[in-house]
Structure formats: C-alpha cells, structure tokens
Coordinates of C-alpha atoms in Angstrom, one line a residue:
M1 CA -28.4 -10.0 -3.9
Q2 CA -27.6 -13.2 -5.6
L3 CA -24.3 -14.8 -3.9
M4 CA -25.0 -18.6 -5.1
V5 CA -22.4 -20.3 -7.9
R6 CA -22.3 -23.5 -9.4
D7 CA -20.3 -26.1 -8.2
G8 CA -16.8 -26.2 -8.9
S9 CA -16.6 -22.6 -9.5
S10 CA -13.4 -20.4 -9.5
G11 CA -15.3 -17.3 -9.1
P12 CA -15.3 -14.7 -6.3
F13 CA -14.4 -16.3 -3.0
L14 CA -17.5 -15.2 -1.2
S15 CA -19.4 -17.1 -3.4
Q16 CA -17.6 -19.9 -3.4
V17 CA -17.6 -19.7 0.3
I18 CA -21.4 -19.8 0.5
N19 CA -21.7 -22.5 -2.2
N20 CA -19.4 -24.8 -0.5
A21 CA -21.4 -24.1 3.1
K22 CA -25.0 -25.0 1.7
A23 CA -23.5 -27.9 -0.3
A24 CA -22.6 -29.2 3.1
E25 CA -25.5 -28.0 5.0
Q26 CA -23.4 -25.7 7.3
L27 CA -25.2 -22.5 6.2
S28 CA -29.1 -22.1 7.1
D29 CA -31.7 -20.3 4.9
A30 CA -32.1 -18.0 7.5
Q31 CA -28.1 -17.5 7.9
L32 CA -27.8 -16.7 4.5
Q33 CA -30.5 -14.3 4.5
Q34 CA -28.6 -12.4 7.1
I35 CA -25.3 -12.2 4.9
K36 CA -27.4 -11.2 2.1
S37 CA -29.3 -8.3 3.9
K38 CA -26.0 -7.3 5.3
A39 CA -24.2 -7.1 1.5
V40 CA -27.4 -5.0 0.4
L41 CA -27.0 -2.5 2.6
M42 CA -23.1 -2.6 2.5
S43 CA -23.8 -2.1 -1.6
L44 CA -26.2 0.9 -0.8
K45 CA -23.5 2.2 1.5
F46 CA -21.1 2.1 -1.3
A47 CA -23.1 3.1 -4.1
D48 CA -24.6 6.4 -2.0
K49 CA -20.4 7.1 -1.4
F50 CA -19.2 6.7 -4.7
Y51 CA -21.9 6.2 -7.3
N52 CA -25.6 7.1 -7.2
K53 CA -28.0 4.8 -5.3
H54 CA -30.8 5.7 -7.2
K55 CA -29.6 4.1 -10.3
M56 CA -30.0 0.8 -10.8
H57 CA -26.7 0.1 -13.0
L58 CA -24.8 1.8 -10.4
L59 CA -26.2 0.0 -7.6
E60 CA -25.3 -3.2 -9.2
Q61 CA -21.7 -2.1 -9.9
A62 CA -21.4 -1.3 -6.1
A63 CA -22.7 -4.8 -5.4
Y64 CA -20.3 -6.0 -7.7
D65 CA -17.6 -3.9 -6.0
V66 CA -18.5 -5.2 -2.4
I67 CA -18.2 -8.5 -3.5
G68 CA -14.7 -8.3 -4.8
V69 CA -13.5 -6.2 -1.8
V70 CA -15.1 -8.9 0.4
S71 CA -14.0 -11.8 -1.5
L72 CA -9.9 -10.4 -1.2
G73 CA -10.5 -9.6 2.5
L74 CA -12.0 -13.1 3.2
L75 CA -8.8 -14.8 1.4
E76 CA -6.3 -12.9 3.5
L77 CA -8.0 -13.1 6.8
S78 CA -8.8 -16.8 6.4
D79 CA -5.8 -17.7 4.7
K80 CA -7.7 -19.3 1.8
D81 CA -9.7 -21.8 4.3
P82 CA -13.5 -21.9 3.4
S83 CA -14.4 -23.0 6.9
R84 CA -12.4 -20.1 8.6
A85 CA -13.9 -17.7 6.1
L86 CA -17.6 -18.9 7.0
A87 CA -16.9 -18.4 10.5
L88 CA -16.0 -14.7 9.6
L89 CA -19.1 -14.3 7.7
L90 CA -21.4 -15.7 10.5
A91 CA -19.8 -13.5 13.4
P92 CA -21.5 -10.9 14.5
E93 CA -19.5 -8.1 12.0
G94 CA -20.4 -10.5 9.1
L95 CA -19.3 -9.0 5.8
V96 CA -17.9 -5.7 7.4
K97 CA -14.6 -7.0 8.8
P98 CA -13.4 -8.5 5.7
F99 CA -14.7 -5.3 3.6
Q100 CA -12.6 -3.3 5.7
K101 CA -9.6 -5.5 5.5
G102 CA -9.7 -5.9 1.7
W103 CA -10.3 -2.3 1.3
N104 CA -7.4 -1.7 3.3
M105 CA -5.2 -4.1 0.7
L106 CA -6.2 -2.3 -1.9
S107 CA -5.6 1.0 -0.4
T108 CA -2.1 -0.3 0.3
V109 CA -1.1 -1.3 -2.9
S110 CA -2.9 1.4 -4.9
R111 CA -0.6 3.7 -7.1
K112 CA 0.1 7.1 -6.1
A113 CA 0.5 8.5 -9.2
G114 CA -1.0 12.0 -8.9
T115 CA -4.2 11.4 -10.6
K116 CA -7.2 11.2 -8.9
S117 CA -9.4 8.2 -8.1
L118 CA -13.3 8.0 -7.5
Y119 CA -12.5 6.1 -4.7
G120 CA -10.0 8.1 -3.0
E121 CA -7.1 6.1 -1.9
V122 CA -8.0 2.9 -4.2
D123 CA -6.9 3.1 -7.6
A124 CA -10.0 2.6 -10.1
Q125 CA -8.2 0.2 -12.4
L126 CA -7.2 -2.2 -9.3
L127 CA -10.8 -2.2 -7.9
Q128 CA -12.4 -2.8 -11.5
Q129 CA -10.3 -6.1 -11.8
V130 CA -11.1 -7.0 -8.1
S131 CA -14.8 -6.3 -8.7
S132 CA -17.1 -9.5 -9.9
T133 CA -20.6 -10.3 -10.4
P134 CA -21.6 -13.4 -8.1
D135 CA -22.0 -15.9 -10.8
A136 CA -18.3 -15.1 -12.9
E137 CA -17.0 -18.5 -13.6
D138 CA -13.2 -16.9 -13.2
W139 CA -12.3 -14.3 -10.9
P140 CA -9.3 -12.9 -11.2
G141 CA -9.4 -10.4 -8.3
W142 CA -6.7 -12.2 -6.1
Q143 CA -4.2 -12.1 -8.8
Q144 CA -4.4 -9.0 -9.8
Y145 CA -4.1 -8.0 -6.1
Q146 CA -0.9 -10.0 -5.9
Q147 CA 0.6 -8.6 -9.0
A148 CA -0.1 -4.7 -7.7
L149 CA 1.4 -5.9 -4.0
A150 CA 4.4 -7.1 -5.7
E151 CA 4.7 -3.7 -7.8
H152 CA 4.2 -1.9 -4.5
Q153 CA 7.0 -3.9 -2.8
R154 CA 9.3 -3.2 -5.6
S155 CA 8.6 0.5 -5.4
Q156 CA 9.1 0.4 -1.6
S157 CA 11.9 -1.4 -1.7
M158 CA 13.7 0.9 -4.2
Q159 CA 13.1 3.8 -2.1
L160 CA 14.6 2.0 1.2
L161 CA 17.3 1.2 -0.9
L162 CA 18.1 4.7 -2.1
Q163 CA 17.2 6.3 1.7
Q164 CA 19.4 3.4 2.9
F165 CA 22.5 3.1 1.2
F166 CA 23.1 6.6 -0.8
A167 CA 24.7 9.4 0.9
R168 CA 22.3 11.7 -0.7
L169 CA 18.8 11.0 -3.0
P170 CA 20.2 10.6 -6.5
G171 CA 18.2 13.0 -8.6
D172 CA 15.1 12.3 -11.3
D173 CA 17.3 10.2 -13.7
Y174 CA 17.0 7.5 -10.8
D175 CA 13.3 7.3 -11.2
Y176 CA 13.5 5.4 -14.3
C177 CA 16.1 2.7 -12.7
S178 CA 15.0 -1.0 -12.0
L179 CA 15.2 -2.4 -8.4
E180 CA 17.9 -4.7 -10.0
E181 CA 19.8 -1.8 -11.3
V182 CA 19.7 0.1 -7.9
L183 CA 20.7 -2.7 -5.7
A184 CA 23.8 -3.4 -7.9
E185 CA 24.9 0.0 -7.8
V186 CA 24.7 -0.2 -4.1
V187 CA 26.0 -4.0 -3.7
F188 CA 29.3 -3.0 -5.9
Y189 CA 30.1 0.5 -4.3
R190 CA 29.9 -1.2 -1.2
A191 CA 32.4 -4.2 -2.0
L192 CA 34.9 -1.7 -3.6
T193 CA 34.8 0.8 -0.8
G194 CA 34.5 -1.5 2.3
G195 CA 30.7 -0.8 2.9
D196 CA 30.5 3.2 2.4
K197 CA 27.0 4.9 1.5
V198 CA 27.0 5.5 -2.2
R199 CA 28.5 8.7 -3.7
Q200 CA 29.0 9.9 -7.3
D201 CA 32.8 9.5 -6.8
L202 CA 33.7 6.0 -7.4
K203 CA 35.4 6.5 -10.9
Q204 CA 37.6 9.2 -9.1
R205 CA 38.1 6.7 -6.0
L206 CA 38.9 3.7 -8.2
T207 CA 42.7 4.7 -9.0
Q208 CA 42.8 4.7 -5.2
I209 CA 41.3 1.2 -4.7
T210 CA 43.2 -2.0 -4.7
L211 CA 41.1 -4.6 -6.3
Q212 CA 41.8 -8.1 -4.1
P213 CA 42.2 -11.1 -6.1
H214 CA 39.7 -12.8 -4.0
W215 CA 36.7 -10.2 -5.3
F216 CA 37.0 -11.6 -8.7
N217 CA 34.6 -14.5 -8.5
D218 CA 30.2 -14.5 -8.4
T219 CA 30.6 -15.9 -4.9
F220 CA 32.1 -12.6 -3.5
F221 CA 29.3 -10.9 -5.1
A222 CA 26.5 -13.4 -4.1
L223 CA 27.8 -12.6 -0.2
Q224 CA 27.7 -9.1 -0.5
T225 CA 24.3 -9.2 -1.9
E226 CA 23.2 -11.3 0.8
A227 CA 25.2 -8.9 3.2
T228 CA 23.3 -5.5 1.9
L229 CA 19.8 -7.7 2.1
A230 CA 20.4 -8.5 5.5
E231 CA 20.1 -4.7 6.7
L232 CA 16.6 -4.6 5.2
P233 CA 13.2 -5.6 6.7
P234 CA 12.7 -9.3 5.7
A235 CA 9.7 -8.5 3.5
N236 CA 11.7 -6.0 1.6
A237 CA 14.9 -8.3 1.4
Q238 CA 12.5 -11.0 -0.2
A239 CA 10.9 -8.5 -2.8
I240 CA 14.2 -7.7 -3.7
R241 CA 15.4 -11.1 -4.1
A242 CA 12.1 -12.2 -5.9
D243 CA 13.2 -9.3 -8.6
L244 CA 16.9 -10.6 -9.4
G245 CA 17.8 -12.6 -11.7
Q246 CA 20.0 -15.5 -12.0
H247 CA 22.8 -13.8 -13.7
F248 CA 22.9 -10.7 -11.1
A249 CA 26.1 -12.1 -9.5
P250 CA 27.8 -13.0 -12.7
A251 CA 27.0 -9.6 -14.2
L252 CA 28.6 -7.9 -11.3
L253 CA 32.0 -9.6 -11.5
R254 CA 31.9 -8.9 -15.6
T255 CA 31.5 -5.1 -14.3
L256 CA 34.7 -5.7 -12.0
Q257 CA 36.7 -6.9 -14.8
F258 CA 35.5 -3.8 -16.8
A259 CA 36.5 -1.5 -13.8
K260 CA 40.2 -3.3 -13.5
D261 CA 40.6 -2.4 -16.8
Y262 CA 38.9 1.3 -16.5
Q263 CA 41.1 2.1 -13.7
A264 CA 44.6 0.7 -15.4
L265 CA 43.6 3.4 -18.4
A266 CA 42.9 5.6 -15.5
K267 CA 46.2 5.3 -14.0
Q268 CA 47.6 6.3 -17.6
D269 CA 46.4 9.8 -17.3
A270 CA 43.9 9.1 -19.7
S271 CA 41.6 12.1 -20.7
P272 CA 38.3 12.1 -19.4
E273 CA 37.0 12.0 -23.0
K274 CA 39.0 9.0 -23.7
L275 CA 37.6 7.2 -20.3
D276 CA 34.1 8.4 -21.3
N277 CA 34.6 6.6 -25.0
F278 CA 36.2 3.1 -23.3
E279 CA 33.1 3.4 -21.1
G280 CA 30.7 4.0 -23.3
K281 CA 32.0 1.0 -25.9
Q282 CA 31.9 -1.4 -23.4
G283 CA 28.1 -0.4 -22.3
L284 CA 27.1 -0.7 -25.8
S285 CA 28.4 -4.4 -26.4
N286 CA 27.4 -5.6 -22.9
P287 CA 26.0 -3.4 -20.3
L288 CA 27.6 -2.7 -17.1
L289 CA 25.3 -3.8 -13.8
G290 CA 26.3 -1.6 -11.0
W291 CA 28.4 0.7 -12.9
P292 CA 28.1 4.1 -12.2
Q293 CA 26.2 6.5 -15.1
Y294 CA 27.5 9.8 -14.0
L295 CA 30.3 11.6 -15.9
V296 CA 33.6 12.2 -15.0
L297 CA 34.3 16.0 -15.2

C-alpha cells in the first residue's frame, strides 16, 4: 500500500504524518515497511468483513477506508500533533489503536435513522466522506466528522432537554422542532412559572401569573437561559450555546410582550377562537419563540 504524499499536502493525516517523518529522517525504511504491512493486513480484514477481499477494486476501497479511519483516529489521539501521531504509529499496536479510535468516533455520531448500513453501526455515507486515497490533495474527513459530531450533539441535547425539563415527553409534533425552539419553550415556561417542568398548560396558567416588570428585558432572559443550561452536562450546554442565534433573548422578550397582551385578552373572557385568532395573526407576522403551539380547548 502506498502511503506517501507530496510535501505540503492537506491530504489524509496518516499520509501527512509519514511524509513529514520521512522528510525529517524520523522514519526508517524498515519502520515504514512495518506500517505498510500492518495497513495491508488491516485492509484485507476490512475487505473480508465488509466487501470481498478477492476483488481488487473492493480491496482498494477497503484500503482507502482504513486510511481515512486511521487518519481520523490519529488526529484525535495525537491532538493533531504529527510527532505524537508518529509515536502512535511506531508503538507496538501501530495502526490498530488509531483505527479503533476512529471507528468508535464514527460509530458514535452515525445516524440511527432506521436504515441499515453495510458497516453495521457506522453510517455508510459518513464513512465514504472519511475514506481517502493516500495521495489525495485534500481530505475532508475531519471536517465531515465535525459536522456529524455537531449534529449528533444537537440531537442528543434536544433529547436531554425533553427528558429533563418536560413533565412528559411531547408527541410526534416535536420531532421537527429545532434545538433553539425546544430550549426557548423550556426557558420561557420556567421563567414564568418559577422553574416548573414544562406542561401543556401555560396558556391557561397565564391568567394567574403576575408578569413582573423586571422580566421585560433581554438580560432577564439571558440569565434564565444560562440558569437552564447550567443544569445540563457541560458538553451538551456548549452544543446548545453554539446553536443559538444572537437574537434568542430578544425574541423571548418579544414573546413575553405578546403574552402580556394575550393575558389581558384572556382576562376579558375572550373565547378560545378569539384567542387562537389573536395568536395566529401574531405568529404569521412575527413568529413567537418559546410560545407553546398547542390549542386551548
């Protein structure tokens, strides 16, 4: 298996590490041959498990997959340091440990959408994006993994919000909510009720809630948001922060101002139809962030 690349390449990290080490005379021919031999054996095993090791084009594909997965694992284990990566390649385990790390990373972020993958727990499309020829000029594998990781963290964080802050898990209508929308409902409900778990009763409870003057500013909702995130694991809290737009707190304030008008109308014994119409007009002209979407029956 050829693992060398040109100087200055931004190709697969495995090839970059070998190329740099050869240029700096930190890797002997015997050591390089040992790495290559292990790479060939791993490619044969990979092809035997997922492809057909007796067909040359599939054996080549297995080699490209191994290069991509090892590159991913090397980047993570070495913290992108070529010297540390070389030490890992020259260790007794050689390519095995980086491959196992990379495969586990892919498995963790792979979509579980019900469609079976040829690669078991690893999403086929994601592996294809990570896979690389040894002499590729560019390797997008790390960026593709980071995108998949961010999506995985968003999905995981949304489930955590639903499980931790809702009295019961919402129905299927929440499958299409964004992470920002779910967090907004949590923050808005808790702010108005003093920290209660979210239930589908805010519109009814609103007539009994005294809206405090100090609630009507961006700082109040920024603090409420941070208080909510502080109850989550740091990694999930950070993933949620990264997903929020700069207008998150102002949008919650706008919703509170609408809630004040909604409350006044409800206290006048307005019919459910009139309240629903009032809500609908506001939502069409300026969507309400954090406002519950269920109907008052």
